[in-house]
Amino acid sequence: MIELRTPAEIEQMRPAGRFVAETLAALREDTKVGTNLLDIDRRAHDLIRRAGAESCYIDYHPSFGASPFGKVICTSINDGVLHGLPRDYVLRDGDLVSLDFAVSVDGWVADSAVSFVVGTPRDEDLRLIDTTERALAAAIDAATVGHRVGDISAAISHVARSDGYSINTDFGGHGVGRIMHGDPHIPNDGKAGRGYPLRAGLVVALEPWFLASTDQLVTDADGWTLRSADGSRGAHAEHTVAITADGPIVLTDRSWLGVS
């Protein structure tokens, strides 16, 4: 069921968005060559506990997951692009890292993701990350009253295809509110003018993700991490966005912290 939030409820969602933004900014600053993925999860867990927030991941067990997730952040590395289960892995020079983080604060959820390279970057990785970020910006621009879900999807796919990337629609954006994954589903490809009409009060997580040379995924032996079928690298960008009569509000915006 699609739910619309009042202006007062959107204001109540701001603390969750702010906490997610601050946590991702802190984790990105802390994540370097030599960082263990389990340490990222421990740091995120500590920040959640200090804030009195609740993880949306630790007990999460959808049909596509082999078991309850058991960690509080997704850490996807290189050819992993989504749902990366933190493991005992020490980051190496040039690794492409995607962190995806969702929590509930006072009963309201915010969800966001960021991709970056630790150490010496490869040009093709920076290009892939830039495409996901520009696709996210285009999606946010399209998230206005009077448009439809298809307009958001078309904006994302236009950026991806213009840069030569193909698109997987198995996983995409979604409604956010009292739960992490709600309606409507927002695929990363679609036709403008189609789909559910965007109304004031709709809050969604928009999340373009692309793989360098395929649109096919395989599930890792851990039962969670989704990897490219051909071993090529992936990048993921996500923000929680409230659609209002005055335009989109990015609840997980990190720009005020001096980071993208």
mmCIF file of C-alpha atoms in Angstrom, residues 94-212:
data_model
loop_
_atom_site.group_PDB
_atom_site.id
_atom_site.type_symbol
_atom_site.label_atom_id
_atom_site.label_comp_id
_atom_site.label_asym_id
_atom_site.label_seq_id
_atom_site.Cartn_x
_atom_site.Cartn_y
_atom_site.Cartn_z
ATOM 1 C CA GLY A 94 41.972 0.555 -5.451
ATOM 2 C CA ASP A 95 38.991 -1.304 -4.007
ATOM 3 C CA LEU A 96 35.603 0.132 -5.000
ATOM 4 C CA VAL A 97 33.406 0.307 -1.889
ATOM 5 C CA SER A 98 29.639 0.773 -1.641
ATOM 6 C CA LEU A 99 28.105 1.403 1.781
ATOM 7 C CA ASP A 100 24.320 1.106 2.129
ATOM 8 C CA PHE A 101 22.790 2.083 5.474
ATOM 9 C CA ALA A 102 19.224 2.249 6.788
ATOM 10 C CA VAL A 103 17.943 2.882 10.305
ATOM 11 C CA SER A 104 14.801 3.821 12.167
ATOM 12 C CA VAL A 105 14.826 6.840 14.476
ATOM 13 C CA ASP A 106 11.698 7.390 16.577
ATOM 14 C CA GLY A 107 9.833 5.014 14.297
ATOM 15 C CA TRP A 108 10.797 6.675 10.991
ATOM 16 C CA VAL A 109 13.177 5.134 8.454
ATOM 17 C CA ALA A 110 15.845 6.690 6.256
ATOM 18 C CA ASP A 111 17.972 4.817 3.707
ATOM 19 C CA SER A 112 21.033 5.950 1.762
ATOM 20 C CA ALA A 113 24.095 4.588 -0.056
ATOM 21 C CA VAL A 114 27.410 5.917 -1.311
ATOM 22 C CA SER A 115 30.205 4.473 -3.473
ATOM 23 C CA PHE A 116 33.878 5.476 -3.450
ATOM 24 C CA VAL A 117 37.364 4.113 -4.048
ATOM 25 C CA VAL A 118 39.959 3.618 -1.329
ATOM 26 C CA GLY A 119 43.552 4.360 -2.254
ATOM 27 C CA THR A 120 44.438 4.832 -5.916
ATOM 28 C CA PRO A 121 41.339 4.983 -8.131
ATOM 29 C CA ARG A 122 40.941 3.627 -11.623
ATOM 30 C CA ASP A 123 39.460 6.037 -14.161
ATOM 31 C CA GLU A 124 36.762 3.543 -15.141
ATOM 32 C CA ASP A 125 35.644 3.225 -11.512
ATOM 33 C CA LEU A 126 35.421 6.985 -11.082
ATOM 34 C CA ARG A 127 33.370 7.190 -14.273
ATOM 35 C CA LEU A 128 30.992 4.487 -13.050
ATOM 36 C CA ILE A 129 30.543 6.216 -9.690
ATOM 37 C CA ASP A 130 29.985 9.555 -11.406
ATOM 38 C CA THR A 131 27.270 8.019 -13.576
ATOM 39 C CA THR A 132 25.386 6.640 -10.562
ATOM 40 C CA GLU A 133 25.595 9.995 -8.791
ATOM 41 C CA ARG A 134 24.371 11.923 -11.832
ATOM 42 C CA ALA A 135 21.580 9.392 -12.331
ATOM 43 C CA LEU A 136 20.548 9.916 -8.703
ATOM 44 C CA ALA A 137 20.565 13.687 -9.189
ATOM 45 C CA ALA A 138 18.391 13.301 -12.298
ATOM 46 C CA ALA A 139 16.010 11.036 -10.381
ATOM 47 C CA ILE A 140 15.672 13.600 -7.602
ATOM 48 C CA ASP A 141 14.988 16.363 -10.128
ATOM 49 C CA ALA A 142 12.196 14.218 -11.606
ATOM 50 C CA ALA A 143 10.636 13.518 -8.189
ATOM 51 C CA THR A 144 8.092 16.309 -8.392
ATOM 52 C CA VAL A 145 4.335 16.573 -8.001
ATOM 53 C CA GLY A 146 2.657 15.994 -11.370
ATOM 54 C CA HIS A 147 5.261 13.540 -12.632
ATOM 55 C CA ARG A 148 4.928 9.759 -12.454
ATOM 56 C CA VAL A 149 7.165 6.932 -11.281
ATOM 57 C CA GLY A 150 8.087 6.326 -14.904
ATOM 58 C CA ASP A 151 9.546 9.819 -15.136
ATOM 59 C CA ILE A 152 11.996 8.992 -12.334
ATOM 60 C CA SER A 153 12.870 5.658 -13.954
ATOM 61 C CA ALA A 154 13.351 7.265 -17.367
ATOM 62 C CA ALA A 155 15.608 9.958 -15.905
ATOM 63 C CA ILE A 156 17.853 7.300 -14.361
ATOM 64 C CA SER A 157 18.033 5.141 -17.468
ATOM 65 C CA HIS A 158 18.758 8.128 -19.715
ATOM 66 C CA VAL A 159 21.911 8.933 -17.758
ATOM 67 C CA ALA A 160 23.025 5.295 -17.658
ATOM 68 C CA ARG A 161 22.466 4.578 -21.326
ATOM 69 C CA SER A 162 24.046 7.873 -22.386
ATOM 70 C CA ASP A 163 27.194 6.690 -20.614
ATOM 71 C CA GLY A 164 27.032 3.223 -22.165
ATOM 72 C CA TYR A 165 25.780 1.196 -19.207
ATOM 73 C CA SER A 166 22.994 -1.369 -19.275
ATOM 74 C CA ILE A 167 20.337 -1.556 -16.556
ATOM 75 C CA ASN A 168 19.012 -4.266 -14.272
ATOM 76 C CA THR A 169 15.481 -3.730 -12.955
ATOM 77 C CA ASP A 170 15.371 -6.539 -10.387
ATOM 78 C CA PHE A 171 16.234 -4.101 -7.592
ATOM 79 C CA GLY A 172 15.553 -0.375 -7.467
ATOM 80 C CA GLY A 173 13.974 2.406 -5.473
ATOM 81 C CA HIS A 174 11.096 1.998 -3.054
ATOM 82 C CA GLY A 175 8.780 3.721 -0.649
ATOM 83 C CA VAL A 176 10.136 4.576 2.814
ATOM 84 C CA GLY A 177 8.301 5.444 6.014
ATOM 85 C CA ARG A 178 7.625 3.286 9.025
ATOM 86 C CA ILE A 179 9.324 0.393 7.228
ATOM 87 C CA MET A 180 12.407 0.262 5.005
ATOM 88 C CA HIS A 181 10.881 -1.243 1.874
ATOM 89 C CA GLY A 182 7.402 -0.108 0.909
ATOM 90 C CA ASP A 183 5.413 0.791 -2.183
ATOM 91 C CA PRO A 184 5.863 1.995 -4.815
ATOM 92 C CA HIS A 185 8.711 0.070 -6.441
ATOM 93 C CA ILE A 186 10.783 2.447 -8.580
ATOM 94 C CA PRO A 187 12.797 0.567 -11.211
ATOM 95 C CA ASN A 188 15.921 2.114 -12.693
ATOM 96 C CA ASP A 189 14.457 1.894 -16.181
ATOM 97 C CA GLY A 190 11.030 2.881 -17.438
ATOM 98 C CA LYS A 191 8.959 5.122 -19.671
ATOM 99 C CA ALA A 192 8.211 8.739 -18.887
ATOM 100 C CA GLY A 193 4.571 9.484 -18.193
ATOM 101 C CA ARG A 194 3.814 5.956 -17.003
ATOM 102 C CA GLY A 195 3.170 4.503 -13.573
ATOM 103 C CA TYR A 196 1.946 5.826 -10.246
ATOM 104 C CA PRO A 197 1.411 9.613 -10.133
ATOM 105 C CA LEU A 198 3.751 11.401 -7.737
ATOM 106 C CA ARG A 199 1.862 13.242 -5.008
ATOM 107 C CA ALA A 200 2.910 15.522 -2.197
ATOM 108 C CA GLY A 201 3.721 13.439 0.857
ATOM 109 C CA LEU A 202 5.237 10.473 -0.963
ATOM 110 C CA VAL A 203 8.625 9.551 0.527
ATOM 111 C CA VAL A 204 10.893 7.294 -1.508
ATOM 112 C CA ALA A 205 14.411 5.933 -1.571
ATOM 113 C CA LEU A 206 15.869 6.459 -5.038
ATOM 114 C CA GLU A 207 18.804 4.186 -5.810
ATOM 115 C CA PRO A 208 20.462 3.852 -9.194
ATOM 116 C CA TRP A 209 23.126 1.160 -9.371
ATOM 117 C CA PHE A 210 25.055 0.013 -12.399
ATOM 118 C CA LEU A 211 27.632 -2.585 -13.400
ATOM 119 C CA ALA A 212 30.533 -1.791 -15.697
#
